[in-house]
Tab-separated table of C-alpha atoms and ligand atoms in Angstrom:
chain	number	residue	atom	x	y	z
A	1	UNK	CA	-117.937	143.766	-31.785
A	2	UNK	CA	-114.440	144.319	-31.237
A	3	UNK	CA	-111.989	141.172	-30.612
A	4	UNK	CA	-109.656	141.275	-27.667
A	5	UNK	CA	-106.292	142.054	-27.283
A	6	UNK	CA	-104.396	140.023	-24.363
A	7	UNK	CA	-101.658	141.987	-23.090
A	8	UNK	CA	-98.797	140.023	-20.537
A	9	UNK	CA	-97.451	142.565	-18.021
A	10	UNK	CA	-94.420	142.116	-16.888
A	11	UNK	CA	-94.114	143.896	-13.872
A	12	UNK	CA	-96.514	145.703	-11.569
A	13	UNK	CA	-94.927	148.636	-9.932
A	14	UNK	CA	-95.037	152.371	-10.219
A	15	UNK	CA	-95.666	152.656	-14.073
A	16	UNK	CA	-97.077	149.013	-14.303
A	17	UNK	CA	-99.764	149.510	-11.500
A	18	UNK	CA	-100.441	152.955	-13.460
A	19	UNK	CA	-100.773	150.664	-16.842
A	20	UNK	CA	-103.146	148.166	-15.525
A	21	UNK	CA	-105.187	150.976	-14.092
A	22	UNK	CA	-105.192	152.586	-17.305
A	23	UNK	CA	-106.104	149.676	-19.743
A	24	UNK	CA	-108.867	148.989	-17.531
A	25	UNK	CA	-110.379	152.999	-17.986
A	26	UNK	CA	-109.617	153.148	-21.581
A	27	UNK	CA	-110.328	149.908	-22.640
A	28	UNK	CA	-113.513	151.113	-24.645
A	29	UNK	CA	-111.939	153.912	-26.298
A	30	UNK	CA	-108.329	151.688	-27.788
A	31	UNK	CA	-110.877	149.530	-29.126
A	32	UNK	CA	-113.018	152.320	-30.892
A	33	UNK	CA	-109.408	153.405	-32.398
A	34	UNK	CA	-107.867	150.091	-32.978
A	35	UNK	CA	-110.516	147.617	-33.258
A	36	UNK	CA	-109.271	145.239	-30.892
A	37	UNK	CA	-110.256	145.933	-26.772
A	38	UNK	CA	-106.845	145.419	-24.619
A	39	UNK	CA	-106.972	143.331	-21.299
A	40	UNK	CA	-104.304	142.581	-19.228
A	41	UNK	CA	-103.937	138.222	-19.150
A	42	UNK	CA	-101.525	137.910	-17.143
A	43	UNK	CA	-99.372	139.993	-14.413
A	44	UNK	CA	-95.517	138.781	-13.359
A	45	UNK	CA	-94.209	140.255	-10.367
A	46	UNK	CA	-91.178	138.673	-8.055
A	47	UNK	CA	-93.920	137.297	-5.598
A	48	UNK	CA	-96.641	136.337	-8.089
A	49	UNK	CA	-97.178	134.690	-11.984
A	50	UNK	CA	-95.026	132.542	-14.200
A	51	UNK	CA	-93.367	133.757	-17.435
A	52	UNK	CA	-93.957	130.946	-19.333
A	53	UNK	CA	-97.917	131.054	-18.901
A	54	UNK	CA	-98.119	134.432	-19.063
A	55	UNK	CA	-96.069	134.151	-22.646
A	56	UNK	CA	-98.474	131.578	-23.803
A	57	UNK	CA	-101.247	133.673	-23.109
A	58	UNK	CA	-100.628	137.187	-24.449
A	59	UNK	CA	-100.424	138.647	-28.058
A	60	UNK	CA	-98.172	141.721	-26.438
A	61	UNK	CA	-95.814	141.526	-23.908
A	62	UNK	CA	-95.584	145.134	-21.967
A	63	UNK	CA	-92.245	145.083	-20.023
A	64	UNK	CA	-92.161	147.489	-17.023
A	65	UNK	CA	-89.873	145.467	-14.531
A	66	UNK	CA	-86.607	147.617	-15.696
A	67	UNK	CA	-82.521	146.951	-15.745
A	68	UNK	CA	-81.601	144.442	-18.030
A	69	UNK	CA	-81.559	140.740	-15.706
A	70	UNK	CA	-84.116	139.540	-16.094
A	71	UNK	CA	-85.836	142.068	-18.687
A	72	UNK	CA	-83.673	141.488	-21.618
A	73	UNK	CA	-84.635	137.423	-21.546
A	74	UNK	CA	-87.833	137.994	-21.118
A	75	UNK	CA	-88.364	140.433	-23.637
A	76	UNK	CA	-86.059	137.959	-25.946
A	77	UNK	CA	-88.215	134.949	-25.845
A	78	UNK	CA	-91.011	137.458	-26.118
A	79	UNK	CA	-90.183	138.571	-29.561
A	80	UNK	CA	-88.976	134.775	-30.398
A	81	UNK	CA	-92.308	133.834	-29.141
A	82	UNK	CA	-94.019	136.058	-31.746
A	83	UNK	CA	-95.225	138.434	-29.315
A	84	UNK	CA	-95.231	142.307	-29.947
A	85	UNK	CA	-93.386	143.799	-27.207
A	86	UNK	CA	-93.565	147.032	-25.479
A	87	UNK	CA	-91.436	148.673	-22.456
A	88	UNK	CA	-90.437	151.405	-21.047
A	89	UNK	CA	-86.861	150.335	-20.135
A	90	UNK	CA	-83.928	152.814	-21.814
A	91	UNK	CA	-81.289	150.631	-20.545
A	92	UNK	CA	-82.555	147.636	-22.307
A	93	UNK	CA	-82.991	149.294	-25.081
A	94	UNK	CA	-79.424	150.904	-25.038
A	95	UNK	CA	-77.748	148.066	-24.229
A	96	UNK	CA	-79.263	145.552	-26.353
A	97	UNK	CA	-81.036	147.225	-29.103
A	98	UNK	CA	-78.963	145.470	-31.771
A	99	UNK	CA	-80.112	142.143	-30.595
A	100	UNK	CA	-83.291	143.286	-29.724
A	101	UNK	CA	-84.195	144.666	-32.955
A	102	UNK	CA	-82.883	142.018	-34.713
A	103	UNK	CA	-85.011	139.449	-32.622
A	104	UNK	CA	-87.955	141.601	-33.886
A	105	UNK	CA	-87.810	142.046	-37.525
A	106	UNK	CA	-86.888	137.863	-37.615
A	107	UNK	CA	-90.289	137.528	-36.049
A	108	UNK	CA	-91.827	139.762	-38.043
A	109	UNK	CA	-93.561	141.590	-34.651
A	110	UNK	CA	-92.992	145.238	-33.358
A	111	UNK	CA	-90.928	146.118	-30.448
A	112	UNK	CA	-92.033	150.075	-29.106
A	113	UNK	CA	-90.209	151.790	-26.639
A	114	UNK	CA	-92.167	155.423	-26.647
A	115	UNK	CA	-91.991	155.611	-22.910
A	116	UNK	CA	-88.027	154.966	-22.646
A	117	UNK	CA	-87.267	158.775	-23.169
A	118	UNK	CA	-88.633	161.739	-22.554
A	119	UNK	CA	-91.759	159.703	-20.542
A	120	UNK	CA	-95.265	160.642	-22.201
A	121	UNK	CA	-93.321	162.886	-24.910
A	122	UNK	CA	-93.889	161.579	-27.924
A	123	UNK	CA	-90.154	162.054	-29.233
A	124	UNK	CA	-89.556	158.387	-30.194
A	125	UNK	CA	-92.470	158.468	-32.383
A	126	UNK	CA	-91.610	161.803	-33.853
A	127	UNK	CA	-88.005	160.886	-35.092
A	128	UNK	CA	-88.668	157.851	-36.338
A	129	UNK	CA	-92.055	158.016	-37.917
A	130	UNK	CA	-92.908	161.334	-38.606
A	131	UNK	CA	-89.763	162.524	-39.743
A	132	UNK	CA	-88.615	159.461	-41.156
A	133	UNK	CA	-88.867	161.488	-44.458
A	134	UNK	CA	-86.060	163.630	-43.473
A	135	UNK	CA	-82.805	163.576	-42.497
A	136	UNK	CA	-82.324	164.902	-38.664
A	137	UNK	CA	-79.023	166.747	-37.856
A	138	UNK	CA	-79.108	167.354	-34.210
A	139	UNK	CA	-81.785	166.161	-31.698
A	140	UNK	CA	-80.926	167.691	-28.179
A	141	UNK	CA	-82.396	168.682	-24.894
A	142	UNK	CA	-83.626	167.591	-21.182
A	143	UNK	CA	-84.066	164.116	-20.923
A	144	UNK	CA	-83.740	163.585	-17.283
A	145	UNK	CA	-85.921	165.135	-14.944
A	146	UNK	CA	-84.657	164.466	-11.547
A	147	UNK	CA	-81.517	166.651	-12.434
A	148	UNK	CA	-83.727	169.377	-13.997
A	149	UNK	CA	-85.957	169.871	-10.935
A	150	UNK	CA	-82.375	170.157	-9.292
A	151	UNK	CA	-80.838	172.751	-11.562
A	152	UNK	CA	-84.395	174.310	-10.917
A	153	UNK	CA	-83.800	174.880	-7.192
A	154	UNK	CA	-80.502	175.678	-7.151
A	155	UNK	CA	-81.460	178.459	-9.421
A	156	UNK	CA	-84.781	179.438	-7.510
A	157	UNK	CA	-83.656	179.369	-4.108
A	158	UNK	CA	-79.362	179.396	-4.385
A	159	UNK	CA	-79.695	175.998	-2.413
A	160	UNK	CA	-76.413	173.793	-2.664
A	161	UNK	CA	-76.465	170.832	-5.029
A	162	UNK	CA	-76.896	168.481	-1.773
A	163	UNK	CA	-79.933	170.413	-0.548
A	164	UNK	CA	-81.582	170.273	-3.528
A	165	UNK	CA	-81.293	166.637	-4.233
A	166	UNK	CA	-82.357	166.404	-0.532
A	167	UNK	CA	-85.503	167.780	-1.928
A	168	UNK	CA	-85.842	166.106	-4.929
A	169	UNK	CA	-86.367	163.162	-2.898
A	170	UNK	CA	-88.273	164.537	-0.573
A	171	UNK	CA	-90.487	165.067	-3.320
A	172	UNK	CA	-90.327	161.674	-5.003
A	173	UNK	CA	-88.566	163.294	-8.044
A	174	UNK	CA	-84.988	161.448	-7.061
A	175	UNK	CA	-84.824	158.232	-6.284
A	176	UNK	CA	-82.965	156.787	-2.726
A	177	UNK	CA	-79.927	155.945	-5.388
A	178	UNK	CA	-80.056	158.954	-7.656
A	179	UNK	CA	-76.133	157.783	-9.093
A	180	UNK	CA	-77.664	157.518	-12.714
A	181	UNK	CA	-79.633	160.742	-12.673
A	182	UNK	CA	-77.051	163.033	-11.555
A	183	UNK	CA	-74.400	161.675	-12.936
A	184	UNK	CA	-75.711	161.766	-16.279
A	185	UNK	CA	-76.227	157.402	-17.199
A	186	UNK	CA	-79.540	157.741	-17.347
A	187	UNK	CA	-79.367	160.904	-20.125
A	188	UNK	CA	-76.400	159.111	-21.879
A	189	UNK	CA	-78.502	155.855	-22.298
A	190	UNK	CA	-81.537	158.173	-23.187
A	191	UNK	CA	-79.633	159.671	-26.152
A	192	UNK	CA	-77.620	156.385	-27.363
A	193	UNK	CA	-81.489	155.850	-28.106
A	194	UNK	CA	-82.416	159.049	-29.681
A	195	UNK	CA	-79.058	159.208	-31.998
A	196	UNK	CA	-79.430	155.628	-33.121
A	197	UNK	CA	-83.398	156.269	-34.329
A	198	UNK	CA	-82.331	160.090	-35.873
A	199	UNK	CA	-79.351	158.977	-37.366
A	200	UNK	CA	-79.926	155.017	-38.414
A	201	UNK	CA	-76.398	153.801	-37.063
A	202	UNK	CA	-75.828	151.763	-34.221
A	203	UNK	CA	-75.134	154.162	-31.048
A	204	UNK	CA	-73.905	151.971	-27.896
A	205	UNK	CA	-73.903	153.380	-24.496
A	206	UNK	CA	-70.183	153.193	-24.382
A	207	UNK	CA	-70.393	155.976	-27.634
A	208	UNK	CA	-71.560	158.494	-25.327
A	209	UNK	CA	-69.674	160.755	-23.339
A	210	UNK	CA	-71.362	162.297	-20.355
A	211	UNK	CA	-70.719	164.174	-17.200
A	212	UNK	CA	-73.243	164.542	-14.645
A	213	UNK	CA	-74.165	167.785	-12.412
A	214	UNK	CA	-72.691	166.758	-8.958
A	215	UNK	CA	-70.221	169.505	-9.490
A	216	UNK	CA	-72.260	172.465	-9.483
A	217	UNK	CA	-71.884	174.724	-6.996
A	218	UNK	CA	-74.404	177.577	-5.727
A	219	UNK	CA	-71.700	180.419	-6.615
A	220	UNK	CA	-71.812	178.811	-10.590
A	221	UNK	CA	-75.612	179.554	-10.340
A	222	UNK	CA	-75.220	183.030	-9.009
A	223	UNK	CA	-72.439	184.126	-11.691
A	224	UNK	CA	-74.629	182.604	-14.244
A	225	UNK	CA	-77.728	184.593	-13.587
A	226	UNK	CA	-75.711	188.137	-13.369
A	227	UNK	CA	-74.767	186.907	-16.800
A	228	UNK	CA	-78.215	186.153	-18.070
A	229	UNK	CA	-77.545	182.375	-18.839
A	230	UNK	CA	-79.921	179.238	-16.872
A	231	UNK	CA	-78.319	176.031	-16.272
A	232	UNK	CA	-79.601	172.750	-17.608
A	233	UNK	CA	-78.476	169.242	-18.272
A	234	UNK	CA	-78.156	168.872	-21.795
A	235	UNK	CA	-78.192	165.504	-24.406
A	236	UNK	CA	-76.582	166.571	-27.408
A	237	UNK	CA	-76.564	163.880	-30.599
A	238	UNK	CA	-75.366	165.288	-33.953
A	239	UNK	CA	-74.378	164.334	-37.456
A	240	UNK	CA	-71.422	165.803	-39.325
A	241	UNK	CA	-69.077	165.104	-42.208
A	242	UNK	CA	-66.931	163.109	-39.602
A	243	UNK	CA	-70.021	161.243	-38.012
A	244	UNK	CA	-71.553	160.819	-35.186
A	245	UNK	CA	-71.434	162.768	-31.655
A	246	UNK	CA	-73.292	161.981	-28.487
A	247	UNK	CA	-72.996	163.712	-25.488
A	248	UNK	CA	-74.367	164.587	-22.197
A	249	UNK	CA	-73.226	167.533	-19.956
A	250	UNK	CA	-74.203	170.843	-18.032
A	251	UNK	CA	-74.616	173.230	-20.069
A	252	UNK	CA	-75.961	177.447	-19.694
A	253	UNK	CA	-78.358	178.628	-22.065
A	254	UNK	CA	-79.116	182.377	-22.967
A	255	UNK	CA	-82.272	183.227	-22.317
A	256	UNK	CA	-83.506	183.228	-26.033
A	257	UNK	CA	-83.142	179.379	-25.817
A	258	UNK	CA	-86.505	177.642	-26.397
A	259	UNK	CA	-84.675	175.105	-23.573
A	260	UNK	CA	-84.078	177.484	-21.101
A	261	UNK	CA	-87.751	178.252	-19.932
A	262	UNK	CA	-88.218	174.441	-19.084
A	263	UNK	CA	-87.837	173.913	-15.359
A	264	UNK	CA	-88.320	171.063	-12.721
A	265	UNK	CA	-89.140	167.986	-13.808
A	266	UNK	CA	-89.865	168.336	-17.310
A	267	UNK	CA	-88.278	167.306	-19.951
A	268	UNK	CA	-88.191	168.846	-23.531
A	269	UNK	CA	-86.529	167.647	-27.319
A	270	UNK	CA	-85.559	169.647	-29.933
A	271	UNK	CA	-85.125	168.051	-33.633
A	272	UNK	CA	-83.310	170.209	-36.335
A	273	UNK	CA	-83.109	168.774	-39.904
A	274	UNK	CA	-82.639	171.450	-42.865
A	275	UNK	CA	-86.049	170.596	-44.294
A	276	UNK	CA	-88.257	170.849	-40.549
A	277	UNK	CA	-85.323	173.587	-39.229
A	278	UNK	CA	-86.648	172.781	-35.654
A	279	UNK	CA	-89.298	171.063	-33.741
A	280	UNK	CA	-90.011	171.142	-29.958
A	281	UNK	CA	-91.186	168.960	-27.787
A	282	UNK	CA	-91.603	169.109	-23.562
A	283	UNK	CA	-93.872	167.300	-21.177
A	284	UNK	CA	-93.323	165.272	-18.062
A	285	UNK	CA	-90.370	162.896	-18.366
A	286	UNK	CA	-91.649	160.574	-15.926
A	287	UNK	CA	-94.440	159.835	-13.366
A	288	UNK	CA	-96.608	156.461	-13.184
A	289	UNK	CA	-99.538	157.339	-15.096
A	290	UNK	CA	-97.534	159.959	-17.729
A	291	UNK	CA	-95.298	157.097	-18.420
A	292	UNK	CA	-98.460	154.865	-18.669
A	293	UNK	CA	-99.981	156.402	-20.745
A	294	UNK	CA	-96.832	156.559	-23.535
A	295	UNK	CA	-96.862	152.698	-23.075
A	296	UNK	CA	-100.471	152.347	-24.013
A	297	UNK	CA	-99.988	154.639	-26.704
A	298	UNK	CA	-97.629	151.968	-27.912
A	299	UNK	CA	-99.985	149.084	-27.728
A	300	UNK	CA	-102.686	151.437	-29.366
A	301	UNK	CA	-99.679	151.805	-32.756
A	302	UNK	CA	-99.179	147.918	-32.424
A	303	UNK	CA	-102.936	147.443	-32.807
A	304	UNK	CA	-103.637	149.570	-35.395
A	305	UNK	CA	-100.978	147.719	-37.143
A	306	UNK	CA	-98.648	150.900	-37.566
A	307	UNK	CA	-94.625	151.101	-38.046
A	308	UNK	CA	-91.775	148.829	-38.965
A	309	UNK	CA	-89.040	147.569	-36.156
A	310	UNK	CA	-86.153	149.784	-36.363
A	311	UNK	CA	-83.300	148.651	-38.866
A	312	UNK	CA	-79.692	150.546	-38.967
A	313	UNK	CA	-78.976	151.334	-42.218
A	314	UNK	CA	-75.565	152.864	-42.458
A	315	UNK	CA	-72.334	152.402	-39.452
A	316	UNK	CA	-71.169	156.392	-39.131
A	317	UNK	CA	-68.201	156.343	-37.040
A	318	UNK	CA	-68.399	158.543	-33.492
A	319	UNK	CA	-66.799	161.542	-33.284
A	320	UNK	CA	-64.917	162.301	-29.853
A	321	UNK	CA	-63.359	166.287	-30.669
A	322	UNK	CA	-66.541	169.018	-31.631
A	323	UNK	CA	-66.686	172.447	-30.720
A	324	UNK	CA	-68.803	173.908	-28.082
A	325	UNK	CA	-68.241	177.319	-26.237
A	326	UNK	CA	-67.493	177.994	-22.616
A	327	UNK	CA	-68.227	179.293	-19.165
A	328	UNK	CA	-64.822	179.429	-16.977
A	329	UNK	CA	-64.677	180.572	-13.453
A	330	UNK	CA	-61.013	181.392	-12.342
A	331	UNK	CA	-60.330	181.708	-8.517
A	332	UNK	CA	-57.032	183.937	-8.673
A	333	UNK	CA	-54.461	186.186	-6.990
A	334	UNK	CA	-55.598	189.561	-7.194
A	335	UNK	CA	-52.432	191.274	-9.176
A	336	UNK	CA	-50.930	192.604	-11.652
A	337	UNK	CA	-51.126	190.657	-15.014
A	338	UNK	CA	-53.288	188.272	-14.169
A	339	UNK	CA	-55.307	189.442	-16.873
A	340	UNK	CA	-52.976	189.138	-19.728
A	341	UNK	CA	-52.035	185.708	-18.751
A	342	UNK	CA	-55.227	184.388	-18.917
A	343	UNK	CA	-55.613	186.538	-22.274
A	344	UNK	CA	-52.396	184.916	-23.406
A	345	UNK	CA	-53.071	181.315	-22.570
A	346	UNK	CA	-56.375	181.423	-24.442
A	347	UNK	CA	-55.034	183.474	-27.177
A	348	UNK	CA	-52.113	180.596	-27.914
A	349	UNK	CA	-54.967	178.282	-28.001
A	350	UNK	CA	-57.220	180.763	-30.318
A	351	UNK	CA	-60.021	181.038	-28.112
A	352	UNK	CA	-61.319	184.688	-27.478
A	353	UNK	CA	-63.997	185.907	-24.653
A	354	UNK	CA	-67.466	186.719	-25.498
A	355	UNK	CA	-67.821	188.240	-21.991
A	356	UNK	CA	-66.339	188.421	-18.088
A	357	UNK	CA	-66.880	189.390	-14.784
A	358	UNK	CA	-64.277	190.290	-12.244
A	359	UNK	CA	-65.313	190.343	-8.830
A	360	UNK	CA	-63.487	190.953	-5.585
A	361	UNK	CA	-59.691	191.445	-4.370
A	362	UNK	CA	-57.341	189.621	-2.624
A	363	UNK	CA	-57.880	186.730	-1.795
A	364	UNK	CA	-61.420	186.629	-3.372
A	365	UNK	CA	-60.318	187.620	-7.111
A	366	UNK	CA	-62.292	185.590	-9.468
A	367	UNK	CA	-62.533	186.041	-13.043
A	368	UNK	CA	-65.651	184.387	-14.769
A	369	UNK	CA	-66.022	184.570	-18.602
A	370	UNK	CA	-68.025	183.183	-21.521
A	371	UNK	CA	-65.979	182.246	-24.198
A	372	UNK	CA	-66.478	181.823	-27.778
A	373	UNK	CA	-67.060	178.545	-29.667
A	374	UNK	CA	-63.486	176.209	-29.757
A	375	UNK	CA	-62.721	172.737	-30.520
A	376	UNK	CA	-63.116	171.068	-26.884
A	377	UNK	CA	-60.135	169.350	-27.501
A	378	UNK	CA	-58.388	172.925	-27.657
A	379	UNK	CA	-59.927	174.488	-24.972
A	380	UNK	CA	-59.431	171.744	-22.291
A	381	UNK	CA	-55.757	172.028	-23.390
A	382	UNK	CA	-55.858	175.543	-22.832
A	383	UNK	CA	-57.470	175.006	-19.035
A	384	UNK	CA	-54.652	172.786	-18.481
A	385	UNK	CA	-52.285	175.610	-19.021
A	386	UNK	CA	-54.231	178.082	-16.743
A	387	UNK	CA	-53.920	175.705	-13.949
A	388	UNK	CA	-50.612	175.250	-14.237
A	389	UNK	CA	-50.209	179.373	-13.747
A	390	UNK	CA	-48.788	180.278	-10.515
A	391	UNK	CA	-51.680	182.875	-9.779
A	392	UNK	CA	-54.609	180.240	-9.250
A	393	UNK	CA	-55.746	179.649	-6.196
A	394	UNK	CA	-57.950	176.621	-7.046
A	395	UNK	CA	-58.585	174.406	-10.443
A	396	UNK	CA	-60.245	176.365	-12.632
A	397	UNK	CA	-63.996	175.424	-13.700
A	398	UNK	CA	-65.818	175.288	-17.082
A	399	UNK	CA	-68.983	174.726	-17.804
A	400	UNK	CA	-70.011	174.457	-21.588
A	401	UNK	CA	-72.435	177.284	-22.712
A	402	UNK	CA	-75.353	177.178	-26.069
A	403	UNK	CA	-74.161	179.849	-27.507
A	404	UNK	CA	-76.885	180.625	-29.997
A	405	UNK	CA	-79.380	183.292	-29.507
A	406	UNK	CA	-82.872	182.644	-30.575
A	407	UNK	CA	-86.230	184.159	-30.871
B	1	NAP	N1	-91.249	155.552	-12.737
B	1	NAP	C1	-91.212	156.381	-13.771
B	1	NAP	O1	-91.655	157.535	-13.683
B	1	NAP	C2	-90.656	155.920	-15.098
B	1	NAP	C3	-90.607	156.820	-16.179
B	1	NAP	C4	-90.134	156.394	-17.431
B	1	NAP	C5	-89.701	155.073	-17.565
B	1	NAP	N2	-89.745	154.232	-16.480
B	1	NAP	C6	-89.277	152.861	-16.682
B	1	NAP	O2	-90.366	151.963	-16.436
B	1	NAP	C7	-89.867	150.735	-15.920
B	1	NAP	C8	-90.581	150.405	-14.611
B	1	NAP	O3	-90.297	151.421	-13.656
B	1	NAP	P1	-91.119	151.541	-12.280
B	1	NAP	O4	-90.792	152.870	-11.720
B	1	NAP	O5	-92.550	151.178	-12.491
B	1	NAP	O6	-90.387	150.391	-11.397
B	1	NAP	P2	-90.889	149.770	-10.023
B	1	NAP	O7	-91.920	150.633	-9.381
B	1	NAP	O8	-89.653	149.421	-9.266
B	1	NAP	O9	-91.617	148.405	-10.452
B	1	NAP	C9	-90.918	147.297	-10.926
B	1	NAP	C10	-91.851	146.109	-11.008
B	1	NAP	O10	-91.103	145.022	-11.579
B	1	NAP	C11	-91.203	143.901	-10.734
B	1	NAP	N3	-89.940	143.161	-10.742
B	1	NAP	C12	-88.709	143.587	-10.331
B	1	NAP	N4	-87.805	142.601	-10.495
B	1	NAP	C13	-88.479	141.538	-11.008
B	1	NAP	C14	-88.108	140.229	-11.379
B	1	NAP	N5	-86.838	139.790	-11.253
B	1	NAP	N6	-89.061	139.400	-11.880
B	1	NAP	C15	-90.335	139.824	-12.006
B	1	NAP	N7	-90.756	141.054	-11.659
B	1	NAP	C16	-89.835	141.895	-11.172
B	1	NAP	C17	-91.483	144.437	-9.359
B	1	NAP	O11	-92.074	143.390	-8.630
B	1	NAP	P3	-92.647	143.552	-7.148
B	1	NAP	O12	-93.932	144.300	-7.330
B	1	NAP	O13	-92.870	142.130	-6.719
B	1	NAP	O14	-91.615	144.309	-6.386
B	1	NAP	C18	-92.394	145.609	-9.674
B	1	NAP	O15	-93.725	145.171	-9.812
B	1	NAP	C19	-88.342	150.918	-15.797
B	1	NAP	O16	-87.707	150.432	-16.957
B	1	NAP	C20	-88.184	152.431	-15.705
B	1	NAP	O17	-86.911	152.880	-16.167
B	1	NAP	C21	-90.215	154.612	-15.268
């Protein structure tokens, strides 16, 4: 006969609601993997329970209000409490991992946080568990799904970036604010995550540059599919000789890219380390019983008795400058060298072009080209110049393009 496991939720909403629902179904079959059968003890919601009762009668505390007032003290006295603790909440985690983690391993309890990124994908577990053995390089991809689904209609349909987001909510894929989403928060706080757990150094949100996909236009889209490439909002954490990079920003993708076939709202991971070379991972990024299910998973680890709390081990410092290549529309004055000023400017800077399009005449010149790989901090000098030249009609654009070719 199996003992029980009392579980305090904290917070009853979309993925909460999903959770009870859940623990109730698969009660029976965590205990025939665990040993122990979970019930929920206790539920705290702004109109009904009290913390402190709930504390004193759980072994694990499952956070699922979100933000970080009140979740981070409540998650706190949790761990202080003794309690294992498990939530889905990236910005808690990115904000106050240091603290948080530290709480843990004083208590001697675990603290899981599957469900933060990538929803039901079991990344978290991956990078620091499974390939704990190894040391990761690079661990990139699509960790927000709202802006995916996005990218996906603009693509599918040459809808404006407004429209589609109009859709997304329509749809219940954006939220009423979608700030975070679209302008790439939620990703960066997604991959402070993913780069501290790959690389064991502490990554703060304020370490990771990111640009959203507000700027995209419909004409962007349509260049990019005459030249082959798909559009998606990338997370990009890597470790060099310098350190540390972590990034977020639109990015096209040939078609070879194992990233490039996931649309809507999924989400998908890749993991490079020399030993592995690369690993995959998509599913859905979000959705009440998805992320459920990832947070359950969680309590299933914690009651098998799996996996030590997360410990930095090393402080790399964060590298700002790396190299990436480019997409650059130019809207210019159709005449003569145009051409060889653009050539020139990029040639100063030692970029060259992997391929362009010139369309139109007049009034509607436009050069769009894929460049080769360059040191951002040399191209974006470079696009300063080519403003500055007397032909342009309007600030030039660049989008940053994956430039390998796989499969
Ligand atoms: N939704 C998804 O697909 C998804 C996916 C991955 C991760 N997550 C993460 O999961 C967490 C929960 O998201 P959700 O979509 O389930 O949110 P939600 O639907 O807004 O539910 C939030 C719950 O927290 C409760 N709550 C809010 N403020 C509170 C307070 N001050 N004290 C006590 N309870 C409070 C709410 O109470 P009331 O019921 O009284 O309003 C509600 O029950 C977040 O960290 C989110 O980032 C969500």
């Amino acid at each position: 006969m199996s003992s029980e496991a009392r579980i305090g939720l904290l917070g009853r909403g979309t993925v909460g609601g999903a959770f009870a629902d859940l623990v109730e179904a698969r009660a029976g079959a965590v205990a025939d993997v665990s040993g122990r059968r979970p019930q929920i003890s206790g539920v705290l919601r702004r109109s009904e329970g009290d913390f402190g009762e709930i504390l004193g009668g759980s072994d694990i505390v499952v956070e699922l209000i979100g933000g970080t007032d009140p979740a981070r003290d409540y998650v706190l006295r949790a761990l202080e409490a003794g309690k294992h603790v498990v939530t889905a909440n990236k910005q808690l985690i990115a904000q106050h991992g240091d603290e948080l983690f530290a709480a843990a391993r004083k208590a001697g309890v675990q603290l899981r946080f599957e469900a933060a990124v990538a929803g039901v994908v079991p990344v978290i577990r991956v990078i620091s568990e499974s390939l704990a053995a190894t040391e990761v390089t690079k661990v990139f991809g699509i960790v927000n799904g709202t802006t995916n689904f996005i990218l996906t209609e603009m693509a599918r349909t040459g809808a404006s970036f407004a429209d589609a987001l109009a859709h997304a909510q329509e749809l219940g894929y954006a939220e009423a604010d979608p700030t975070d989403d679209v302008g790439g928060a939620d990703a960066a706080a997604k991959m402070a995550i993913l780069a501290r757990l790959a690389f064991d150094t502490p990554v703060r949100l304020d370490d990771v540059s990111y640009e959203g996909i507000t700027e995209i236009s419909p004409e962007d889209m349509a260049y990019a599919k005459e030249l082959g490439l798909s559009l998606k909002l990338l997370g990009v954490a890597e470790l060099s000789e310098e350190g540390v990079s972590v990034r977020v920003f639109p990015c096209f993708l040939y078609p070879g890219h194992p990233l490039a076939p996931v649309e809507g709202p999924f989400n998908a991971v890749m993991v490079q380390a020399p030993a592995i070379t690369e690993i995959t991972m998509s599913g859905p990024g979000a959705g009440g019983l998805a992320t459920a299910t990832a947070v359950l998973g969680d309590v299933v680890s914690i009651l098998a008795g799996e996996a030590p709390v997360h410990e930095t081990r090393r402080e790399l410092p964060i590298v700002s400058d790396v190299a990436s290549s480019f997409y650059v529309h130019l809207e210019v004055a159709d005449r003569p060298g145009v051409l060889a000023a653009v050539a020139d400017v990029l040639g100063q800077a030692g970029i060259s072009v992997k391929s362009m399009v010139q369309r139109g005449a007049g009034e509607q010149a436009r050069l769009v080209m894929v460049l080769h790989e360059t040191s951002e901090r040399a191209f974006y000098g470079a696009l300063a110049e080519l403003a500055k030249l007397d032909f342009m009609r309007a600030d030039p654009r660049a989008i940053r393009v994956i430039e390998e070719q796989f499969g």
